[in-house]
JSON list of C-alpha atoms in Angstrom, two decimals:
[
{"chain": "A", "resi": 1256, "resn": "MET", "atom": "CA", "xyz": [25.52, -3.65, 2.06]},
{"chain": "A", "resi": 1257, "resn": "PRO", "atom": "CA", "xyz": [26.05, -6.30, -0.63]},
{"chain": "A", "resi": 1258, "resn": "ASP", "atom": "CA", "xyz": [23.23, -7.21, -2.97]},
{"chain": "A", "resi": 1259, "resn": "PRO", "atom": "CA", "xyz": [21.71, -10.42, -1.54]},
{"chain": "A", "resi": 1260, "resn": "SER", "atom": "CA", "xyz": [20.93, -11.66, -5.04]},
{"chain": "A", "resi": 1261, "resn": "SER", "atom": "CA", "xyz": [24.50, -11.26, -6.38]},
{"chain": "A", "resi": 1262, "resn": "SER", "atom": "CA", "xyz": [25.30, -14.95, -5.96]},
{"chain": "A", "resi": 1263, "resn": "LEU", "atom": "CA", "xyz": [22.47, -17.44, -5.65]},
{"chain": "A", "resi": 1264, "resn": "ARG", "atom": "CA", "xyz": [22.11, -21.15, -5.07]},
{"chain": "A", "resi": 1265, "resn": "VAL", "atom": "CA", "xyz": [19.25, -22.22, -7.31]},
{"chain": "A", "resi": 1266, "resn": "LEU", "atom": "CA", "xyz": [17.52, -25.58, -7.03]},
{"chain": "A", "resi": 1267, "resn": "VAL", "atom": "CA", "xyz": [16.13, -26.72, -10.37]},
{"chain": "A", "resi": 1268, "resn": "ILE", "atom": "CA", "xyz": [13.43, -29.43, -10.21]},
{"chain": "A", "resi": 1269, "resn": "GLU", "atom": "CA", "xyz": [13.01, -30.55, -13.82]},
{"chain": "A", "resi": 1270, "resn": "ASP", "atom": "CA", "xyz": [12.72, -34.04, -15.32]},
{"chain": "A", "resi": 1271, "resn": "GLU", "atom": "CA", "xyz": [14.17, -33.20, -18.76]},
{"chain": "A", "resi": 1272, "resn": "ALA", "atom": "CA", "xyz": [17.96, -33.53, -18.70]},
{"chain": "A", "resi": 1273, "resn": "PRO", "atom": "CA", "xyz": [18.57, -31.16, -21.67]},
{"chain": "A", "resi": 1274, "resn": "ILE", "atom": "CA", "xyz": [16.67, -28.38, -19.90]},
{"chain": "A", "resi": 1275, "resn": "ARG", "atom": "CA", "xyz": [18.63, -28.99, -16.68]},
{"chain": "A", "resi": 1276, "resn": "ARG", "atom": "CA", "xyz": [21.89, -28.78, -18.65]},
{"chain": "A", "resi": 1277, "resn": "PHE", "atom": "CA", "xyz": [20.73, -25.58, -20.34]},
{"chain": "A", "resi": 1278, "resn": "LEU", "atom": "CA", "xyz": [19.73, -24.02, -17.01]},
{"chain": "A", "resi": 1279, "resn": "ARG", "atom": "CA", "xyz": [23.08, -25.00, -15.48]},
{"chain": "A", "resi": 1280, "resn": "ILE", "atom": "CA", "xyz": [24.86, -23.12, -18.27]},
{"chain": "A", "resi": 1281, "resn": "VAL", "atom": "CA", "xyz": [22.58, -20.13, -17.68]},
{"chain": "A", "resi": 1282, "resn": "MET", "atom": "CA", "xyz": [22.95, -20.14, -13.88]},
{"chain": "A", "resi": 1283, "resn": "GLU", "atom": "CA", "xyz": [26.69, -20.75, -13.74]},
{"chain": "A", "resi": 1284, "resn": "GLY", "atom": "CA", "xyz": [27.24, -18.25, -16.55]},
{"chain": "A", "resi": 1285, "resn": "ALA", "atom": "CA", "xyz": [25.55, -15.65, -14.32]},
{"chain": "A", "resi": 1286, "resn": "GLY", "atom": "CA", "xyz": [27.74, -16.60, -11.35]},
{"chain": "A", "resi": 1287, "resn": "HIS", "atom": "CA", "xyz": [25.14, -18.69, -9.53]},
{"chain": "A", "resi": 1288, "resn": "ALA", "atom": "CA", "xyz": [25.44, -22.22, -8.15]},
{"chain": "A", "resi": 1289, "resn": "MET", "atom": "CA", "xyz": [22.86, -24.79, -9.18]},
{"chain": "A", "resi": 1290, "resn": "ASP", "atom": "CA", "xyz": [21.51, -27.94, -7.56]},
{"chain": "A", "resi": 1291, "resn": "GLU", "atom": "CA", "xyz": [19.14, -30.20, -9.46]},
{"chain": "A", "resi": 1292, "resn": "ALA", "atom": "CA", "xyz": [16.53, -32.89, -9.08]},
{"chain": "A", "resi": 1293, "resn": "ALA", "atom": "CA", "xyz": [14.71, -34.90, -11.73]},
{"chain": "A", "resi": 1294, "resn": "ARG", "atom": "CA", "xyz": [11.74, -35.93, -9.59]},
{"chain": "A", "resi": 1295, "resn": "GLY", "atom": "CA", "xyz": [9.41, -34.18, -7.21]},
{"chain": "A", "resi": 1296, "resn": "ARG", "atom": "CA", "xyz": [10.26, -36.16, -4.08]},
{"chain": "A", "resi": 1297, "resn": "GLU", "atom": "CA", "xyz": [13.96, -35.69, -4.68]},
{"chain": "A", "resi": 1298, "resn": "GLY", "atom": "CA", "xyz": [13.36, -31.97, -5.16]},
{"chain": "A", "resi": 1299, "resn": "ILE", "atom": "CA", "xyz": [11.50, -31.70, -1.85]},
{"chain": "A", "resi": 1300, "resn": "GLU", "atom": "CA", "xyz": [14.37, -33.46, -0.09]},
{"chain": "A", "resi": 1301, "resn": "ARG", "atom": "CA", "xyz": [16.97, -31.19, -1.68]},
{"chain": "A", "resi": 1302, "resn": "ALA", "atom": "CA", "xyz": [14.92, -28.12, -0.79]},
{"chain": "A", "resi": 1303, "resn": "ALA", "atom": "CA", "xyz": [14.78, -29.33, 2.82]},
{"chain": "A", "resi": 1304, "resn": "THR", "atom": "CA", "xyz": [18.47, -30.07, 3.16]},
{"chain": "A", "resi": 1305, "resn": "GLY", "atom": "CA", "xyz": [20.26, -27.91, 0.59]},
{"chain": "A", "resi": 1306, "resn": "ALA", "atom": "CA", "xyz": [19.21, -24.38, 1.67]},
{"chain": "A", "resi": 1307, "resn": "PRO", "atom": "CA", "xyz": [18.57, -22.99, -1.85]},
{"chain": "A", "resi": 1308, "resn": "SER", "atom": "CA", "xyz": [18.17, -19.27, -2.42]},
{"chain": "A", "resi": 1309, "resn": "ALA", "atom": "CA", "xyz": [15.38, -20.00, -4.91]},
{"chain": "A", "resi": 1310, "resn": "VAL", "atom": "CA", "xyz": [13.65, -22.92, -6.62]},
{"chain": "A", "resi": 1311, "resn": "VAL", "atom": "CA", "xyz": [12.91, -23.25, -10.34]},
{"chain": "A", "resi": 1312, "resn": "LEU", "atom": "CA", "xyz": [10.19, -25.86, -10.79]},
{"chain": "A", "resi": 1313, "resn": "ASP", "atom": "CA", "xyz": [8.59, -27.67, -13.72]},
{"chain": "A", "resi": 1314, "resn": "LEU", "atom": "CA", "xyz": [4.99, -28.77, -13.17]},
{"chain": "A", "resi": 1315, "resn": "GLY", "atom": "CA", "xyz": [5.11, -31.95, -15.27]},
{"chain": "A", "resi": 1316, "resn": "LEU", "atom": "CA", "xyz": [7.23, -34.26, -13.12]},
{"chain": "A", "resi": 1317, "resn": "PRO", "atom": "CA", "xyz": [7.18, -38.06, -13.45]},
{"chain": "A", "resi": 1318, "resn": "ASP", "atom": "CA", "xyz": [6.33, -38.93, -9.84]},
{"chain": "A", "resi": 1319, "resn": "MET", "atom": "CA", "xyz": [4.05, -36.10, -8.71]},
{"chain": "A", "resi": 1320, "resn": "ASP", "atom": "CA", "xyz": [2.48, -32.88, -9.94]},
{"chain": "A", "resi": 1321, "resn": "GLY", "atom": "CA", "xyz": [4.53, -29.74, -9.46]},
{"chain": "A", "resi": 1322, "resn": "LYS", "atom": "CA", "xyz": [1.73, -28.09, -7.49]},
{"chain": "A", "resi": 1323, "resn": "ALA", "atom": "CA", "xyz": [2.07, -30.83, -4.87]},
{"chain": "A", "resi": 1324, "resn": "VAL", "atom": "CA", "xyz": [5.79, -30.10, -4.70]},
{"chain": "A", "resi": 1325, "resn": "ILE", "atom": "CA", "xyz": [5.03, -26.42, -4.06]},
{"chain": "A", "resi": 1326, "resn": "ALA", "atom": "CA", "xyz": [2.55, -27.29, -1.34]},
{"chain": "A", "resi": 1327, "resn": "ALA", "atom": "CA", "xyz": [5.02, -29.64, 0.34]},
{"chain": "A", "resi": 1328, "resn": "ILE", "atom": "CA", "xyz": [7.81, -27.03, 0.37]},
{"chain": "A", "resi": 1329, "resn": "ARG", "atom": "CA", "xyz": [5.42, -24.35, 1.60]},
{"chain": "A", "resi": 1330, "resn": "GLU", "atom": "CA", "xyz": [4.68, -26.41, 4.71]},
{"chain": "A", "resi": 1331, "resn": "TRP", "atom": "CA", "xyz": [8.04, -25.36, 6.13]},
{"chain": "A", "resi": 1332, "resn": "SER", "atom": "CA", "xyz": [9.74, -22.84, 3.84]},
{"chain": "A", "resi": 1333, "resn": "ASP", "atom": "CA", "xyz": [9.07, -19.49, 2.15]},
{"chain": "A", "resi": 1334, "resn": "VAL", "atom": "CA", "xyz": [11.95, -19.91, -0.33]},
{"chain": "A", "resi": 1335, "resn": "PRO", "atom": "CA", "xyz": [11.11, -18.13, -3.62]},
{"chain": "A", "resi": 1336, "resn": "ILE", "atom": "CA", "xyz": [9.64, -20.57, -6.16]},
{"chain": "A", "resi": 1337, "resn": "VAL", "atom": "CA", "xyz": [9.44, -19.82, -9.88]},
{"chain": "A", "resi": 1338, "resn": "VAL", "atom": "CA", "xyz": [7.43, -22.24, -12.00]},
{"chain": "A", "resi": 1339, "resn": "VAL", "atom": "CA", "xyz": [8.79, -22.79, -15.52]},
{"chain": "A", "resi": 1340, "resn": "SER", "atom": "CA", "xyz": [6.28, -24.78, -17.57]},
{"chain": "A", "resi": 1341, "resn": "VAL", "atom": "CA", "xyz": [4.87, -25.36, -21.03]},
{"chain": "A", "resi": 1342, "resn": "ARG", "atom": "CA", "xyz": [1.42, -25.02, -19.49]},
{"chain": "A", "resi": 1343, "resn": "SER", "atom": "CA", "xyz": [0.22, -21.55, -20.42]},
{"chain": "A", "resi": 1344, "resn": "ALA", "atom": "CA", "xyz": [-3.48, -21.74, -19.58]},
{"chain": "A", "resi": 1345, "resn": "GLU", "atom": "CA", "xyz": [-4.66, -19.16, -17.09]},
{"chain": "A", "resi": 1346, "resn": "ALA", "atom": "CA", "xyz": [-6.11, -21.91, -14.87]},
{"chain": "A", "resi": 1347, "resn": "ASP", "atom": "CA", "xyz": [-2.70, -23.61, -14.59]},
{"chain": "A", "resi": 1348, "resn": "ILE", "atom": "CA", "xyz": [-0.96, -20.35, -13.73]},
{"chain": "A", "resi": 1349, "resn": "VAL", "atom": "CA", "xyz": [-3.56, -19.42, -11.11]},
{"chain": "A", "resi": 1350, "resn": "ALA", "atom": "CA", "xyz": [-3.43, -22.92, -9.57]},
{"chain": "A", "resi": 1351, "resn": "ALA", "atom": "CA", "xyz": [0.36, -22.80, -9.26]},
{"chain": "A", "resi": 1352, "resn": "LEU", "atom": "CA", "xyz": [0.29, -19.34, -7.69]},
{"chain": "A", "resi": 1353, "resn": "ASP", "atom": "CA", "xyz": [-2.50, -20.37, -5.33]},
{"chain": "A", "resi": 1354, "resn": "ALA", "atom": "CA", "xyz": [-0.40, -23.40, -4.29]},
{"chain": "A", "resi": 1355, "resn": "GLY", "atom": "CA", "xyz": [2.35, -21.02, -3.19]},
{"chain": "A", "resi": 1356, "resn": "ALA", "atom": "CA", "xyz": [4.52, -20.26, -6.23]},
{"chain": "A", "resi": 1357, "resn": "ASP", "atom": "CA", "xyz": [5.92, -16.72, -6.37]},
{"chain": "A", "resi": 1358, "resn": "ASP", "atom": "CA", "xyz": [6.16, -16.38, -10.15]},
{"chain": "A", "resi": 1359, "resn": "TYR", "atom": "CA", "xyz": [5.36, -18.25, -13.36]},
{"chain": "A", "resi": 1360, "resn": "VAL", "atom": "CA", "xyz": [7.33, -18.35, -16.62]},
{"chain": "A", "resi": 1361, "resn": "THR", "atom": "CA", "xyz": [6.14, -20.25, -19.68]},
{"chain": "A", "resi": 1362, "resn": "LYS", "atom": "CA", "xyz": [8.44, -22.27, -21.92]},
{"chain": "A", "resi": 1363, "resn": "PRO", "atom": "CA", "xyz": [10.20, -21.32, -24.10]},
{"chain": "A", "resi": 1364, "resn": "PHE", "atom": "CA", "xyz": [11.61, -18.47, -22.04]},
{"chain": "A", "resi": 1365, "resn": "ALA", "atom": "CA", "xyz": [14.36, -15.87, -22.28]},
{"chain": "A", "resi": 1366, "resn": "PRO", "atom": "CA", "xyz": [17.21, -16.73, -19.87]},
{"chain": "A", "resi": 1367, "resn": "ALA", "atom": "CA", "xyz": [17.75, -13.07, -19.01]},
{"chain": "A", "resi": 1368, "resn": "GLU", "atom": "CA", "xyz": [14.09, -12.72, -18.02]},
{"chain": "A", "resi": 1369, "resn": "LEU", "atom": "CA", "xyz": [14.24, -15.78, -15.76]},
{"chain": "A", "resi": 1370, "resn": "LEU", "atom": "CA", "xyz": [17.41, -14.52, -14.08]},
{"chain": "A", "resi": 1371, "resn": "ALA", "atom": "CA", "xyz": [15.87, -11.08, -13.56]},
{"chain": "A", "resi": 1372, "resn": "ARG", "atom": "CA", "xyz": [12.77, -12.59, -11.96]},
{"chain": "A", "resi": 1373, "resn": "LEU", "atom": "CA", "xyz": [14.91, -14.75, -9.66]},
{"chain": "A", "resi": 1374, "resn": "ARG", "atom": "CA", "xyz": [17.00, -11.76, -8.58]},
{"chain": "A", "resi": 1375, "resn": "ALA", "atom": "CA", "xyz": [13.90, -9.69, -7.87]},
{"chain": "A", "resi": 1376, "resn": "LEU", "atom": "CA", "xyz": [12.28, -12.45, -5.81]},
{"chain": "A", "resi": 1377, "resn": "VAL", "atom": "CA", "xyz": [15.41, -13.11, -3.77]},
{"chain": "A", "resi": 1378, "resn": "ARG", "atom": "CA", "xyz": [15.84, -9.40, -3.06]},
{"chain": "A", "resi": 1379, "resn": "ARG", "atom": "CA", "xyz": [12.26, -9.25, -1.79]},
{"chain": "A", "resi": 1380, "resn": "HIS", "atom": "CA", "xyz": [12.74, -12.32, 0.37]},
{"chain": "A", "resi": 1381, "resn": "GLY", "atom": "CA", "xyz": [16.08, -11.04, 1.65]},
{"chain": "A", "resi": 1382, "resn": "SER", "atom": "CA", "xyz": [17.79, -14.41, 1.21]},
{"chain": "A", "resi": 1383, "resn": "SER", "atom": "CA", "xyz": [21.36, -15.01, 0.08]},
{"chain": "A", "resi": 1384, "resn": "ALA", "atom": "CA", "xyz": [23.38, -17.99, -0.98]},
{"chain": "A", "resi": 1385, "resn": "ALA", "atom": "CA", "xyz": [26.47, -16.27, 0.36]},
{"chain": "A", "resi": 1386, "resn": "ALA", "atom": "CA", "xyz": [24.97, -16.39, 3.84]},
{"chain": "A", "resi": 1387, "resn": "ALA", "atom": "CA", "xyz": [23.94, -20.03, 4.14]},
{"chain": "A", "resi": 1388, "resn": "PRO", "atom": "CA", "xyz": [21.50, -20.57, 7.00]},
{"chain": "A", "resi": 1389, "resn": "VAL", "atom": "CA", "xyz": [22.90, -22.20, 10.11]},
{"chain": "A", "resi": 1390, "resn": "LEU", "atom": "CA", "xyz": [20.68, -23.46, 12.91]},
{"chain": "A", "resi": 1391, "resn": "THR", "atom": "CA", "xyz": [22.10, -23.27, 16.42]},
{"chain": "A", "resi": 1392, "resn": "HIS", "atom": "CA", "xyz": [20.46, -25.04, 19.34]},
{"chain": "A", "resi": 1393, "resn": "GLY", "atom": "CA", "xyz": [22.56, -24.80, 22.46]},
{"chain": "A", "resi": 1394, "resn": "THR", "atom": "CA", "xyz": [25.94, -26.31, 21.57]},
{"chain": "A", "resi": 1395, "resn": "LEU", "atom": "CA", "xyz": [24.53, -27.99, 18.46]},
{"chain": "A", "resi": 1396, "resn": "SER", "atom": "CA", "xyz": [25.12, -26.25, 15.12]},
{"chain": "A", "resi": 1397, "resn": "ILE", "atom": "CA", "xyz": [23.71, -27.43, 11.77]},
{"chain": "A", "resi": 1398, "resn": "ASP", "atom": "CA", "xyz": [24.97, -25.84, 8.55]},
{"chain": "A", "resi": 1399, "resn": "PHE", "atom": "CA", "xyz": [22.33, -26.84, 6.00]},
{"chain": "A", "resi": 1400, "resn": "ALA", "atom": "CA", "xyz": [24.24, -25.70, 2.92]},
{"chain": "A", "resi": 1401, "resn": "ALA", "atom": "CA", "xyz": [27.57, -27.25, 3.89]},
{"chain": "A", "resi": 1402, "resn": "ARG", "atom": "CA", "xyz": [25.76, -30.32, 5.31]},
{"chain": "A", "resi": 1403, "resn": "THR", "atom": "CA", "xyz": [27.89, -30.26, 8.44]},
{"chain": "A", "resi": 1404, "resn": "VAL", "atom": "CA", "xyz": [26.97, -30.68, 12.10]},
{"chain": "A", "resi": 1405, "resn": "THR", "atom": "CA", "xyz": [29.02, -29.73, 15.15]},
{"chain": "A", "resi": 1406, "resn": "LEU", "atom": "CA", "xyz": [28.36, -30.39, 18.82]},
{"chain": "A", "resi": 1407, "resn": "ALA", "atom": "CA", "xyz": [30.30, -28.31, 21.35]},
{"chain": "A", "resi": 1408, "resn": "ASP", "atom": "CA", "xyz": [32.52, -27.23, 18.42]},
{"chain": "A", "resi": 1409, "resn": "MET", "atom": "CA", "xyz": [33.34, -30.86, 17.60]},
{"chain": "A", "resi": 1410, "resn": "PRO", "atom": "CA", "xyz": [32.32, -32.10, 14.13]},
{"chain": "A", "resi": 1411, "resn": "LEU", "atom": "CA", "xyz": [29.94, -35.04, 14.00]},
{"chain": "A", "resi": 1412, "resn": "ARG", "atom": "CA", "xyz": [30.22, -37.67, 11.30]},
{"chain": "A", "resi": 1413, "resn": "LEU", "atom": "CA", "xyz": [26.72, -38.37, 10.01]},
{"chain": "A", "resi": 1414, "resn": "THR", "atom": "CA", "xyz": [25.62, -40.48, 7.10]},
{"chain": "A", "resi": 1415, "resn": "ARG", "atom": "CA", "xyz": [23.68, -38.75, 4.35]},
{"chain": "A", "resi": 1416, "resn": "LYS", "atom": "CA", "xyz": [20.36, -40.14, 5.57]},
{"chain": "A", "resi": 1417, "resn": "GLU", "atom": "CA", "xyz": [21.14, -39.26, 9.20]},
{"chain": "A", "resi": 1418, "resn": "PHE", "atom": "CA", "xyz": [21.89, -35.68, 8.16]},
{"chain": "A", "resi": 1419, "resn": "ASP", "atom": "CA", "xyz": [18.74, -35.50, 6.03]},
{"chain": "A", "resi": 1420, "resn": "VAL", "atom": "CA", "xyz": [16.56, -36.72, 8.92]},
{"chain": "A", "resi": 1421, "resn": "LEU", "atom": "CA", "xyz": [18.18, -34.29, 11.35]},
{"chain": "A", "resi": 1422, "resn": "ALA", "atom": "CA", "xyz": [17.92, -31.39, 8.89]},
{"chain": "A", "resi": 1423, "resn": "LEU", "atom": "CA", "xyz": [14.25, -32.05, 8.19]},
{"chain": "A", "resi": 1424, "resn": "LEU", "atom": "CA", "xyz": [13.42, -32.31, 11.90]},
{"chain": "A", "resi": 1425, "resn": "ALA", "atom": "CA", "xyz": [15.47, -29.22, 12.79]},
{"chain": "A", "resi": 1426, "resn": "ARG", "atom": "CA", "xyz": [13.96, -27.10, 10.01]},
{"chain": "A", "resi": 1427, "resn": "ASN", "atom": "CA", "xyz": [10.57, -27.96, 11.48]},
{"chain": "A", "resi": 1428, "resn": "ALA", "atom": "CA", "xyz": [11.58, -27.44, 15.12]},
{"chain": "A", "resi": 1429, "resn": "GLY", "atom": "CA", "xyz": [8.63, -27.76, 17.45]},
{"chain": "A", "resi": 1430, "resn": "ARG", "atom": "CA", "xyz": [6.45, -29.45, 14.82]},
{"chain": "A", "resi": 1431, "resn": "LEU", "atom": "CA", "xyz": [5.56, -33.14, 14.90]},
{"chain": "A", "resi": 1432, "resn": "LEU", "atom": "CA", "xyz": [6.61, -34.93, 11.71]},
{"chain": "A", "resi": 1433, "resn": "THR", "atom": "CA", "xyz": [4.96, -38.26, 11.07]},
{"chain": "A", "resi": 1434, "resn": "HIS", "atom": "CA", "xyz": [6.85, -41.45, 10.24]},
{"chain": "A", "resi": 1435, "resn": "ARG", "atom": "CA", "xyz": [5.29, -41.40, 6.79]},
{"chain": "A", "resi": 1436, "resn": "GLU", "atom": "CA", "xyz": [6.27, -37.79, 6.15]},
{"chain": "A", "resi": 1437, "resn": "LEU", "atom": "CA", "xyz": [9.88, -38.37, 7.19]},
{"chain": "A", "resi": 1438, "resn": "LEU", "atom": "CA", "xyz": [10.20, -41.60, 5.22]},
{"chain": "A", "resi": 1439, "resn": "ASP", "atom": "CA", "xyz": [8.52, -40.11, 2.16]},
{"chain": "A", "resi": 1440, "resn": "THR", "atom": "CA", "xyz": [10.80, -37.08, 2.10]},
{"chain": "A", "resi": 1441, "resn": "VAL", "atom": "CA", "xyz": [14.12, -38.70, 3.02]},
{"chain": "A", "resi": 1442, "resn": "TRP", "atom": "CA", "xyz": [13.83, -42.22, 1.55]},
{"chain": "A", "resi": 1443, "resn": "GLY", "atom": "CA", "xyz": [11.10, -41.71, -1.06]},
{"chain": "A", "resi": 1444, "resn": "PRO", "atom": "CA", "xyz": [7.49, -42.84, -1.53]},
{"chain": "A", "resi": 1445, "resn": "ALA", "atom": "CA", "xyz": [8.47, -46.49, -1.97]},
{"chain": "A", "resi": 1446, "resn": "HIS", "atom": "CA", "xyz": [9.60, -46.59, 1.67]},
{"chain": "A", "resi": 1447, "resn": "GLN", "atom": "CA", "xyz": [6.62, -45.00, 3.43]},
{"chain": "A", "resi": 1448, "resn": "SER", "atom": "CA", "xyz": [6.09, -48.14, 5.53]},
{"chain": "A", "resi": 1449, "resn": "ASP", "atom": "CA", "xyz": [9.76, -48.87, 6.30]},
{"chain": "A", "resi": 1450, "resn": "ASN", "atom": "CA", "xyz": [9.64, -47.50, 9.84]},
{"chain": "A", "resi": 1451, "resn": "HIS", "atom": "CA", "xyz": [12.72, -49.52, 10.80]},
{"chain": "A", "resi": 1452, "resn": "TYR", "atom": "CA", "xyz": [14.83, -47.34, 8.49]},
{"chain": "A", "resi": 1453, "resn": "LEU", "atom": "CA", "xyz": [13.73, -44.31, 10.47]},
{"chain": "A", "resi": 1454, "resn": "ARG", "atom": "CA", "xyz": [14.17, -45.96, 13.87]},
{"chain": "A", "resi": 1455, "resn": "ILE", "atom": "CA", "xyz": [17.73, -46.93, 13.02]},
{"chain": "A", "resi": 1456, "resn": "ALA", "atom": "CA", "xyz": [18.60, -43.44, 11.71]},
{"chain": "A", "resi": 1457, "resn": "VAL", "atom": "CA", "xyz": [17.08, -41.70, 14.75]},
{"chain": "A", "resi": 1458, "resn": "GLY", "atom": "CA", "xyz": [18.82, -44.17, 17.09]},
{"chain": "A", "resi": 1459, "resn": "HIS", "atom": "CA", "xyz": [22.18, -43.39, 15.51]},
{"chain": "A", "resi": 1460, "resn": "LEU", "atom": "CA", "xyz": [21.46, -39.66, 15.65]},
{"chain": "A", "resi": 1461, "resn": "ARG", "atom": "CA", "xyz": [20.62, -39.82, 19.34]},
{"chain": "A", "resi": 1462, "resn": "GLU", "atom": "CA", "xyz": [23.82, -41.73, 20.04]},
{"chain": "A", "resi": 1463, "resn": "LYS", "atom": "CA", "xyz": [25.95, -39.22, 18.13]},
{"chain": "A", "resi": 1464, "resn": "LEU", "atom": "CA", "xyz": [24.12, -36.23, 19.64]},
{"chain": "A", "resi": 1465, "resn": "GLY", "atom": "CA", "xyz": [24.26, -37.64, 23.17]},
{"chain": "A", "resi": 1466, "resn": "ASP", "atom": "CA", "xyz": [20.48, -37.41, 23.32]},
{"chain": "A", "resi": 1467, "resn": "ASP", "atom": "CA", "xyz": [18.93, -39.95, 25.71]},
{"chain": "A", "resi": 1468, "resn": "ALA", "atom": "CA", "xyz": [15.68, -41.39, 24.33]},
{"chain": "A", "resi": 1469, "resn": "ALA", "atom": "CA", "xyz": [14.36, -41.76, 27.91]},
{"chain": "A", "resi": 1470, "resn": "ALA", "atom": "CA", "xyz": [15.02, -38.08, 28.69]},
{"chain": "A", "resi": 1471, "resn": "PRO", "atom": "CA", "xyz": [15.49, -36.33, 25.34]},
{"chain": "A", "resi": 1472, "resn": "ARG", "atom": "CA", "xyz": [16.70, -32.76, 24.88]},
{"chain": "A", "resi": 1473, "resn": "LEU", "atom": "CA", "xyz": [16.57, -32.62, 21.09]},
{"chain": "A", "resi": 1474, "resn": "ILE", "atom": "CA", "xyz": [14.59, -35.39, 19.41]},
{"chain": "A", "resi": 1475, "resn": "PHE", "atom": "CA", "xyz": [11.27, -36.30, 21.01]},
{"chain": "A", "resi": 1476, "resn": "THR", "atom": "CA", "xyz": [9.24, -39.38, 20.13]},
{"chain": "A", "resi": 1477, "resn": "GLU", "atom": "CA", "xyz": [5.48, -39.43, 19.73]},
{"chain": "A", "resi": 1478, "resn": "PRO", "atom": "CA", "xyz": [4.87, -43.20, 19.98]},
{"chain": "A", "resi": 1479, "resn": "GLY", "atom": "CA", "xyz": [3.26, -44.64, 16.89]},
{"chain": "A", "resi": 1480, "resn": "ILE", "atom": "CA", "xyz": [3.15, -41.22, 15.19]},
{"chain": "A", "resi": 1481, "resn": "GLY", "atom": "CA", "xyz": [6.56, -39.66, 14.58]},
{"chain": "A", "resi": 1482, "resn": "TYR", "atom": "CA", "xyz": [9.27, -37.37, 15.91]},
{"chain": "A", "resi": 1483, "resn": "ARG", "atom": "CA", "xyz": [9.63, -33.73, 16.90]},
{"chain": "A", "resi": 1484, "resn": "PHE", "atom": "CA", "xyz": [12.75, -31.62, 17.25]},
{"chain": "A", "resi": 1485, "resn": "ALA", "atom": "CA", "xyz": [12.95, -29.36, 20.29]},
{"chain": "A", "resi": 1486, "resn": "ALA", "atom": "CA", "xyz": [11.57, -25.88, 19.68]},
{"chain": "A", "resi": 1487, "resn": "ALA", "atom": "CA", "xyz": [14.05, -23.02, 19.75]},
{"chain": "A", "resi": 1488, "resn": "GLY", "atom": "CA", "xyz": [14.27, -21.05, 22.95]}
]
């Protein structure tokens, strides 16, 4: 059986471009793929739609504290999260771990140590970038890593935002997501009140999925609150 940590897809959420460039050299040099985000909200969105094997997270982000990013991801995912931060106080480390981080590495750090910690965490979680998660619901199939959707084996052409909305709903199947939560994650905090963006995206999704709003099979509306994707089974 192949080692699940042999090839990873690592999401790096870090606002400093030189550190992101350094980590890309480290990750790609070790045979891993890397996705990146410079802000917390962007990182949450990429974690929701990009199916990373692990997340490397800085706590000092420009738009939100890293602990809030951890808490947001932990609402729907158990992906391994390693905090990499200049904060070395015991209280900071404990707070990050209590928020849901799996490990904590202080800057500056040895690249080999970070890679070893990532491999160990991914082995324990049993995840693999080589086996990208695919959600299947009846004849609908969503490949989160490839960002593709098929219905009855026919590919659907979705915009980026349409895919992101569908992916977020599907990853939280059976759970009601509020308008604010969807807008905040997909469009960003500046658009938390732009419900028309969400209505348009969901309307287009329903049309492409053949999902009748009056008798939905996939996307259910909770009037004035939000949307819920049909629970599996």
